[in-house]
Amino acid sequence: MAEKMVEKSTKTEKMTKVDKAEKTEKTGKQEKLEKAGKVDKMELAERDYTDPKNYVNRELSWLEFDFRILNEARDKSILLFERLKFLSITASNLDEFFMVRVASLKDQVHARYKKPDIAGLRPEEQLAKIGEKTHEFVNLQYSTYSRSLLPALKQQGLCVVWEHEDLDEKDGEFVDRFFHENVYPVLTPMAVDSSRPFPLIRNKSLNIAALVQKKGDEKEKDLEFAMVQVPSVLPRIVELPEGEDGEHRVILLEEIIERNMKDLFLNYNIVSAHPFRIMRNADFTLDEEEAEDLLVEIQKQLKKRQWGEVIRLEVEEKVDRRLLKILKRELSVGEEDIYEINGPLDLTFLMKMYGMAGFEGLKSPSYTPQPVPELMNDDDIFANIRKGDILLHHPYETFDPVVNFVRSASKDPNVLAIKQTLYRVSGHSPIVAALAEAADNGKQVSVLVELKARFDEENNINWAKMLEKAGCHVIYGLVGLKTHCKITLVVRREEDGIRRYVHLGTGNYNDSTAKLYTDCGLMTCAPQYGEDATAVFNMLSGYSEPPTWNKLSLAPLWLRSRFIKMIRRETEHARQGRSAHIMAKMNSLCDKEIIANLYEASCAGVKIELVVRGICCLRAGVPGLSENISVHSIVGNFLEHARIFYFENDGSSEVYMGSADWMPRNLDKRVEIMFPVEDPELKERVIHILKVQLEDNVKAHILQPDGTYEKVDKRGKTLVMAQNQFCEEAIANARAYSAGNDVYNTRVFVPAEA
Amino acid sequence: MVRTFAAIDVGSFELELGIFEISDKNGIRAVDHVKHMIALGRDTFRDGKISYRLVEETCGVLEDFVRIMKEYQVEDYRAYATSAMREARNSQIVLEQIRVRTGIEVKIISNSEQRFISYKAIAAKEAEFQKIIQQGTAIVDVGFGSMQVSLFDKDALVMTQSLPLGVLRLKEFLANARASAEVEHSLVKELVDNELMTFRKMYLKDREFKNVIAIGEPILTLYYKTEAGKRKEQLTAEEFDHFYARIKSMTKDQLEDAFDVNGEYAQMLFPTASIYKRMLDITGAQMIWVPGIRMVDGMAAEYAEDKKMLKFNHDFSNDIIVASKNIARRYKCQMSHVQAVEDSALKLFDTLKRYHGMKSRERLLLQIAVNLHACGKFVTMRDALDCAYNIIMSTEIIGLSHVEREIVANVVKYHDQKFRYNEVEVSAKPSRDSRLVNPENLTLMIAKLTAILRLANSMDRSHLNKLADCKLNVRENQLVISTDYSGDVTLEAISIAEKGDFFEEIFGVRPVLRQKKKV
């Protein structure tokens, strides 16, 4: 014991003294290098891994991510309707980005919060850069829409009528009738004059603003402001009667309303009318990543404000300047926050267009998740887990086993208890139903429901109440922490005593998103995992930490130091001249401590290959800093979501999966679990997943030293498209398994066992 | 057959629940374990009673324990409370509250029972335990408020002693001192040495020690918080020295990092290591074993033993007897006489089984009473009985509950004076799972044991062990004590006749001495 303790404490000491160690090491190296006469002092100065200039601002990196999605919308090799979908995603992404991130930065500015971010930028500097880049982004969005997608759609027989002015007489009559029958009854026109104040305009709603003039007052110059909200209860896309050659034609709802504005304000002449849309800093949900002192400050600020301030105003490009002036004044929005749009506002309607019937050839054929070979037999799921750990790779493989796991447990007479963490579940979740049934069947059911899941609170509260009514023990989250880990524990009484079955995952227990998000899961009944799982739920119920963990690492208490330790272990190996390699896949990478350690590892010679879908504050491939680090980013039909970590560890490699990204919020403010994959065969499969993703040269973008992303140069290479390859592999695996049991193949009848 | 058992420890700083599976095949297997910090001790030690607020919290936690017990469908449980509850004035009310609210019946156990349970947990690790105690071994149980040292010599427990040295106590003392790290280290050493030196003078003398077994909550922190999987349970003295030196050189922050504990615990690491370090130095032990057990483990072991699902190779009853013999020796009792009385008493007990209906636990108490019956004379010959009573009541006899200690003390007190039924006092209440045959009527039981001890004592009235080979037979209403001894047994005969009335009053048989005539 003492040996271990001593060893460990030396390590820790090393950690705490790392800065010092870095410095002494630097001077040591400096001497060597200066002797070699290769490097001048300037370059050495760059060796300060924590220097802000070695980092990328996370918001700008996020915008880069949206750019990559936009790239997919611009990629002509992709099916047209898929491109519509990608464009729609960029728009909804941007909306969320504004509501959460930009709003938060605005708050910081108002609170006079000056603390620079990871890249050394103060909030106002960040806002300025974001504004600049967002304008550029929006321009590209709309040029993609009007110059690329609209013509292509027309070619495929779908015509989007740009403006109501373009309608011919017949169509005009059609839309007017449509207006009076369907739209008019739900509209609430509002005029503004001295007796009626400027109305409250709802966040994210689409509106039409008009300048109006009282009839009979034509000579006077008094113009009044009037507006009407485009009702969100009606579909935005209105189909027109088919054209001569059977062409599908559609027009947007706001155009129809604009055309009929005069009927809404009968006593007025409409001078001009234009759609506009605002985004408010209104929902007051603060991102948990900001410092707590900031939170208090912001709350004070919020009280002073009556409405959430407007942080973005979108208007038509050719908007009447007088109208814009009124909007600008009434909404008190700055010049930099105004976006003049050349096209329809709010492109999320494209998702609806994707859903239009009749263009199936322009959409990717839907993929059916494949059965898991280990479970393709008549044994129950528990018997199958007892045969060995099972790895699940969604959505290539079906999510059914996870649902089935809970469902079987709810009915199995030997099951004593089911415990699960639920973060975001689908509307009619079969898992929630199974849990309720289990409680009904007299099982002890404990569920930790995370209510703080963004945008999902209400949904969560409803079914949590339902579970409680069914007799489940429901824990409504933890104070100050979000429970983000995904773990299910089934306690079963078997002949030789209690046995525990555990499912650990990288994605939420949500059967709908499991069809779209790529995630991994592990099912096991290894006692050490079971003990740890029990300890996790004991801790989530408020009990003290267990004396020791066997396999799992938990945030916020142990995970960060665990990662750092493993990265440093590779660094150590590289320094001693041994081979050292890290592969890691995650959604976001923006933790400064981790990045600094990766830089250090890179400089020591560790090969670091990262697959980061979204935000990445690390600079890759910078000489003298990160030349051994590469960052790949895959944007595909499925949303990359799994977190996988590989460490070479001098030949006895370790593979982990988990729920945490390398982000401060994951490591410090959330309950997360990282778990090892130890079965040699499964480990190989997980490493295979990483390798194929790193080989992807169709969907992958590579992060350049300057912070931009570029697609891989495909010339002379076999094309690798990771997501497609995984689909094919899953199909082949399932087929190979059923072929093995196929009478036509084996030409042998197999008697069923009793 | 697998049996599920729950052990609840209502401790001074924590409430703990352990769920165990006990089977013939796999022995005892821990299935689940939860801990909840709740400082009952702080209330008791400060105000002498437990506040309503804490009772409330305790009930809440215990209710949740019940939920967990249901989850595992446990078939039986034991719930023990230790010093905080033991010393609280309102313990009876608190326990009743707990019973009504949660359905859990908590038993207050004595310090010596508590320690004994720990030994059973160690002993459940059979192989190592048996090996280690072949040589002189000290079990050192350092707690937050006090420590307990128990000595094993040649396979048997010989002595146990409680010392007022606990890590929390030391830590708080240091907090007041506000000394530099350097001074702090020497302060701890002096404090520890002061207590331990006295202890050595009184009890260790020339005994030789090879091993220390370290148990108790604080050492667990040191034990578990090292790198998982590669724990080493046994260290040489030299290895421990290195370890101690490391801890000594670390700042509080470094300790927090290295052992992954909060500041509160970090500050207790050095005092903990110090106590063990000094213990190793003073005893000269070469090896320290940290078996990593806690009270709930011991409770499971005890339960398994009681239910005959587990058999210890180690004879715990023998420990208790050896320990009581050592107490007798300390008070200079004449051991040959003690041995003679013990033989006779046990013979009487076994012969009269049908007449007294008592079982092994009572037999053990009788044996202890015999061993201690004359210890009062060490203090004064005149009030020897009262002195003996007081000595027994203030001596820890390992493995005995408080009730049992009172029984022994009363048996000794009345063995040589008139038995006054109405004056026999037993203040403690026997628990739900008492091992006594008839815990409802303790006075009667004391009377029975007293009668046996009295007769056995008179059978060696001359202290010459004349009746060593006597035979006992019950014929009609007589207990016939027949002996081949050829010398004079007048003293014994008179003495036996004297005690005859009381004996007959209790058992309905009259003792008669028959000396066989040599042909």
Coordinates of N, CA, C and O in Angstrom, one line a residue, chain A residues 1-13 16-17 415-417 419 444 446 473 491 493-500 527 531 534-535 538 541-550 557-558 565, chain B residues 2 4 21 25-26 29 31-37 61 64-65 67-68 70-73 75 222-228 230-235 239-240 242-243 246 250 254 257-260 290 294:
Chain A
M1 N 0.8 -1.2 0.0 CA 0.0 0.0 0.0 C 0.9 1.2 0.0 O 0.7 2.2 -0.8
A2 N 1.9 1.2 0.9 CA 2.7 2.4 1.0 C 3.3 2.8 -0.3 O 3.4 3.9 -0.7
E3 N 3.8 1.7 -1.0 CA 4.5 2.0 -2.3 C 3.6 2.7 -3.2 O 4.0 3.7 -3.8
K4 N 2.4 2.2 -3.3 CA 1.4 2.8 -4.2 C 1.2 4.3 -3.8 O 1.1 5.2 -4.6
M5 N 1.0 4.5 -2.5 CA 0.7 5.8 -2.0 C 1.8 6.8 -2.3 O 1.6 7.9 -2.8
V6 N 3.0 6.3 -2.1 CA 4.2 7.1 -2.4 C 4.2 7.4 -3.9 O 4.4 8.6 -4.2
E7 N 4.0 6.4 -4.6 CA 4.1 6.6 -6.1 C 3.1 7.7 -6.5 O 3.3 8.6 -7.2
K8 N 1.9 7.5 -5.9 CA 0.8 8.4 -6.3 C 1.1 9.8 -5.9 O 0.9 10.8 -6.6
S9 N 1.6 10.0 -4.7 CA 1.8 11.3 -4.2 C 2.9 12.0 -5.0 O 2.8 13.2 -5.3
T10 N 3.9 11.3 -5.5 CA 4.9 11.9 -6.3 C 4.2 12.4 -7.6 O 4.5 13.5 -8.0
K11 N 3.4 11.6 -8.1 CA 2.7 12.0 -9.3 C 1.9 13.3 -9.1 O 2.0 14.2 -9.9
T12 N 1.2 13.3 -8.0 CA 0.4 14.5 -7.8 C 1.2 15.7 -7.6 O 0.9 16.8 -8.1
E13 N 2.3 15.5 -6.9 CA 3.2 16.6 -6.7 C 3.7 17.2 -8.1 O 3.7 18.4 -8.3
T16 N 0.9 19.3 -9.5 CA 0.7 20.6 -9.0 C 1.9 21.5 -9.4 O 1.8 22.7 -9.4
K17 N 3.0 20.9 -9.6 CA 4.2 21.7 -9.9 C 4.4 21.8 -11.4 O 5.5 22.1 -11.8
V415 N -36.2 -9.8 -11.2 CA -35.6 -8.5 -11.1 C -36.2 -7.8 -9.8 O -37.4 -7.7 -9.6
L416 N -35.2 -7.3 -9.0 CA -35.6 -6.6 -7.8 C -35.8 -5.1 -8.0 O -36.6 -4.4 -7.5
A417 N -34.8 -4.5 -8.8 CA -34.8 -3.1 -8.9 C -34.3 -2.6 -10.3 O -33.5 -3.3 -10.9
K419 N -32.8 1.0 -12.0 CA -32.4 2.4 -11.7 C -31.9 3.0 -13.0 O -31.1 2.4 -13.7
Q444 N -38.6 -2.1 -7.4 CA -38.1 -0.9 -6.9 C -37.6 -0.1 -8.1 O -36.6 -0.5 -8.6
S446 N -36.0 3.4 -9.3 CA -35.4 4.8 -9.0 C -35.1 5.4 -10.3 O -34.3 4.8 -11.2
H473 N -39.5 5.9 -7.5 CA -38.8 6.8 -6.7 C -38.1 7.8 -7.6 O -37.1 7.4 -8.3
V491 N -31.1 -4.8 -11.1 CA -30.6 -5.7 -10.0 C -31.5 -6.9 -10.1 O -32.7 -6.8 -10.0
R493 N -32.2 -11.0 -8.8 CA -31.8 -12.1 -7.8 C -31.7 -13.4 -8.6 O -32.7 -13.8 -9.2
E494 N -30.6 -13.9 -8.6 CA -30.4 -15.2 -9.3 C -30.0 -16.3 -8.3 O -29.8 -16.0 -7.1
E495 N -29.8 -17.5 -8.8 CA -29.6 -18.6 -8.0 C -28.5 -18.4 -7.0 O -28.6 -18.7 -5.8
D496 N -27.4 -17.9 -7.5 CA -26.3 -17.8 -6.6 C -26.1 -16.4 -6.0 O -25.0 -15.9 -5.7
G497 N -27.2 -15.7 -6.0 CA -27.2 -14.3 -5.3 C -27.5 -13.2 -6.3 O -27.9 -13.4 -7.4
I498 N -27.3 -12.0 -5.8 CA -27.6 -10.8 -6.6 C -26.7 -10.7 -7.8 O -25.5 -10.8 -7.7
R499 N -27.2 -10.4 -8.9 CA -26.4 -10.1 -10.1 C -26.9 -8.8 -10.7 O -28.1 -8.5 -10.7
R500 N -26.0 -8.0 -11.1 CA -26.3 -6.6 -11.6 C -26.0 -6.5 -13.1 O -25.0 -6.9 -13.5
P527 N -19.2 -7.9 -12.3 CA -19.5 -7.4 -11.0 C -18.9 -6.0 -10.7 O -19.5 -5.2 -10.0
E531 N -21.0 -3.0 -9.2 CA -20.7 -2.3 -7.9 C -20.6 -0.8 -8.1 O -21.2 0.0 -7.4
T534 N -24.0 0.7 -8.8 CA -24.7 0.9 -7.5 C -24.2 2.1 -6.8 O -25.0 2.9 -6.3
A535 N -22.9 2.2 -6.8 CA -22.4 3.4 -6.1 C -22.8 4.7 -6.7 O -23.1 5.7 -6.0
N538 N -26.2 5.4 -5.6 CA -26.2 5.8 -4.2 C -25.8 7.2 -4.0 O -26.3 8.0 -3.2
S541 N -28.4 9.5 -5.0 CA -29.5 9.6 -3.9 C -29.0 10.3 -2.7 O -29.7 10.4 -1.7
G542 N -27.8 10.9 -2.8 CA -27.4 11.7 -1.7 C -26.4 11.1 -0.7 O -26.1 11.6 0.3
Y543 N -26.0 9.8 -1.0 CA -25.1 9.2 0.0 C -23.6 9.5 -0.3 O -23.3 10.0 -1.4
S544 N -22.8 9.2 0.6 CA -21.4 9.6 0.5 C -20.7 8.7 -0.7 O -21.3 7.7 -1.0
E545 N -19.6 9.2 -1.1 CA -18.9 8.5 -2.2 C -18.5 7.1 -1.7 O -18.3 6.9 -0.5
P546 N -18.4 6.2 -2.6 CA -17.9 4.9 -2.2 C -16.4 4.9 -1.8 O -15.7 5.9 -2.3
P547 N -15.9 4.0 -1.1 CA -14.5 4.0 -0.7 C -13.6 4.0 -1.9 O -12.5 4.6 -1.9
T548 N -14.1 3.4 -3.0 CA -13.2 3.3 -4.1 C -14.0 2.9 -5.4 O -15.1 2.3 -5.3
W549 N -13.6 3.3 -6.6 CA -14.2 3.0 -7.8 C -13.4 1.9 -8.5 O -12.2 1.9 -8.5
N550 N -14.1 0.9 -9.1 CA -13.5 -0.1 -9.8 C -13.1 0.3 -11.2 O -12.0 0.2 -11.7
L557 N -16.1 15.0 -9.9 CA -15.1 14.8 -8.9 C -13.8 14.2 -9.4 O -12.7 14.5 -9.0
W558 N -13.9 13.2 -10.3 CA -12.7 12.5 -10.6 C -12.3 12.5 -12.1 O -11.2 12.2 -12.4
K565 N -4.4 12.8 -16.2 CA -3.4 11.8 -15.8 C -3.1 10.9 -17.1 O -1.9 10.6 -17.3
Chain B
V2 N -29.3 -18.8 -0.2 CA -28.7 -17.5 0.0 C -29.6 -16.7 0.8 O -30.8 -16.7 0.6
T4 N -30.3 -12.9 2.6 CA -29.9 -11.5 2.4 C -30.1 -10.8 3.8 O -31.2 -10.9 4.4
E21 N -25.1 -10.8 1.3 CA -25.6 -12.1 1.0 C -24.8 -13.1 1.7 O -23.6 -13.1 1.6
K25 N -22.0 -21.5 0.3 CA -21.1 -21.6 -0.8 C -20.1 -20.5 -0.9 O -18.9 -20.7 -0.9
N26 N -20.6 -19.3 -0.8 CA -19.7 -18.1 -1.0 C -19.4 -17.4 0.3 O -18.8 -16.3 0.2
R29 N -21.0 -12.0 1.3 CA -20.7 -11.2 0.2 C -21.4 -9.9 0.3 O -22.6 -9.8 0.5
V31 N -23.1 -6.7 -0.8 CA -23.8 -6.4 -2.1 C -24.0 -4.9 -2.3 O -23.9 -4.4 -3.4
D32 N -24.2 -4.2 -1.2 CA -24.4 -2.8 -1.3 C -24.0 -2.1 0.0 O -24.0 -2.8 1.0
H33 N -23.6 -0.9 -0.1 CA -23.2 -0.2 1.1 C -23.4 1.3 0.9 O -23.0 1.9 -0.1
V34 N -24.1 1.9 1.8 CA -24.3 3.4 1.7 C -24.0 4.0 3.1 O -24.1 3.4 4.1
K35 N -23.5 5.3 3.0 CA -23.1 6.0 4.1 C -23.7 7.4 4.1 O -23.8 8.0 3.0
H36 N -24.2 7.9 5.2 CA -24.7 9.2 5.3 C -24.1 9.9 6.5 O -24.2 9.5 7.6
M37 N -23.4 11.0 6.2 CA -22.8 11.8 7.3 C -23.9 12.4 8.2 O -24.7 13.2 7.7
V61 N -33.1 9.4 7.0 CA -32.1 8.5 6.4 C -32.5 7.0 6.6 O -32.4 6.2 5.6
D64 N -35.0 5.8 4.3 CA -34.5 5.5 3.0 C -33.7 4.1 3.0 O -33.7 3.4 2.1
F65 N -33.1 3.9 4.2 CA -32.4 2.6 4.4 C -33.5 1.5 4.2 O -33.2 0.4 3.6
R67 N -36.1 1.5 2.5 CA -36.4 1.4 1.1 C -35.4 0.5 0.4 O -35.7 -0.3 -0.4
I68 N -34.1 0.8 0.7 CA -33.1 0.0 0.0 C -33.2 -1.4 0.5 O -33.0 -2.4 -0.3
K70 N -35.8 -3.0 1.3 CA -36.9 -3.6 0.5 C -36.5 -4.0 -0.9 O -36.8 -5.0 -1.4
E71 N -35.7 -3.1 -1.4 CA -35.2 -3.3 -2.8 C -34.5 -4.7 -2.9 O -34.7 -5.4 -3.8
Y72 N -33.7 -5.0 -1.9 CA -33.0 -6.2 -2.0 C -33.7 -7.4 -1.3 O -33.2 -8.5 -1.2
Q73 N -34.9 -7.0 -0.8 CA -35.8 -8.0 -0.2 C -35.0 -8.7 1.0 O -34.9 -9.9 1.0
E75 N -34.0 -10.4 4.4 CA -34.8 -11.3 5.2 C -34.6 -11.0 6.7 O -35.5 -11.2 7.5
L222 N -7.0 6.2 4.5 CA -5.6 6.0 4.0 C -5.6 4.8 3.1 O -4.9 4.8 2.1
Y223 N -6.3 3.8 3.5 CA -6.3 2.5 2.8 C -6.9 2.6 1.4 O -6.3 2.1 0.4
Y224 N -8.1 3.2 1.4 CA -8.9 3.1 0.1 C -8.4 4.2 -0.9 O -8.6 4.0 -2.1
K225 N -8.0 5.3 -0.4 CA -7.8 6.4 -1.3 C -6.5 6.3 -2.1 O -6.1 7.3 -2.6
T226 N -5.9 5.2 -2.0 CA -4.7 5.0 -2.9 C -5.2 4.5 -4.2 O -6.4 4.2 -4.4
E227 N -4.3 4.3 -5.1 CA -4.8 3.9 -6.4 C -5.5 2.6 -6.4 O -5.0 1.6 -5.8
A228 N -6.6 2.6 -7.0 CA -7.5 1.4 -6.9 C -6.9 0.2 -7.6 O -6.1 0.3 -8.5
K230 N -4.6 -1.7 -6.8 CA -3.2 -2.1 -6.5 C -3.0 -2.0 -5.0 O -1.8 -1.7 -4.6
R231 N -4.0 -2.0 -4.2 CA -3.8 -1.9 -2.8 C -3.0 -3.0 -2.2 O -3.1 -4.1 -2.6
K232 N -2.3 -2.6 -1.2 CA -1.5 -3.6 -0.5 C -2.0 -3.6 0.9 O -1.9 -2.6 1.6
E233 N -2.5 -4.8 1.4 CA -3.0 -4.8 2.7 C -2.0 -4.9 3.8 O -2.2 -4.4 4.9
Q234 N -0.9 -5.6 3.4 CA 0.1 -5.7 4.5 C 1.4 -5.0 4.1 O 1.9 -5.1 3.0
L235 N 1.9 -4.3 5.1 CA 3.1 -3.5 4.9 C 4.2 -3.9 6.0 O 3.8 -4.1 7.1
E239 N 8.2 -0.1 5.2 CA 7.3 0.5 4.2 C 6.4 1.5 4.9 O 6.2 2.6 4.3
F240 N 5.9 1.2 6.0 CA 5.1 2.2 6.7 C 5.8 3.4 7.1 O 5.3 4.5 7.0
H242 N 8.2 4.8 5.4 CA 8.3 5.6 4.2 C 7.0 6.4 4.0 O 7.0 7.6 3.7
F243 N 6.0 5.6 4.1 CA 4.6 6.2 3.9 C 4.4 7.3 4.9 O 3.9 8.4 4.5
R246 N 6.3 10.4 3.9 CA 5.6 11.1 2.8 C 4.5 12.0 3.3 O 4.4 13.2 2.9
M250 N 3.9 16.3 3.3 CA 2.9 16.9 2.4 C 2.1 18.0 3.0 O 1.8 18.0 4.2
Q254 N -1.7 19.1 -0.9 CA -1.2 18.0 -1.5 C -1.8 16.7 -1.0 O -2.1 15.8 -1.8
D257 N -5.1 16.3 -2.7 CA -5.0 15.8 -4.1 C -4.6 14.3 -4.1 O -5.2 13.5 -4.8
A258 N -3.6 14.0 -3.3 CA -3.0 12.6 -3.3 C -4.1 11.6 -2.8 O -4.2 10.5 -3.4
F259 N -4.9 12.0 -1.8 CA -5.8 11.0 -1.3 C -7.2 11.2 -1.8 O -8.1 10.5 -1.4
D260 N -7.4 12.3 -2.5 CA -8.7 12.6 -3.1 C -9.7 12.7 -2.0 O -10.8 12.1 -2.0
V290 N -3.8 -4.0 7.2 CA -5.0 -3.2 7.1 C -6.0 -4.0 6.4 O -6.1 -4.0 5.2
R294 N -15.2 -2.7 8.1 CA -15.9 -1.7 8.9 C -16.9 -2.5 9.7 O -17.1 -3.7 9.6

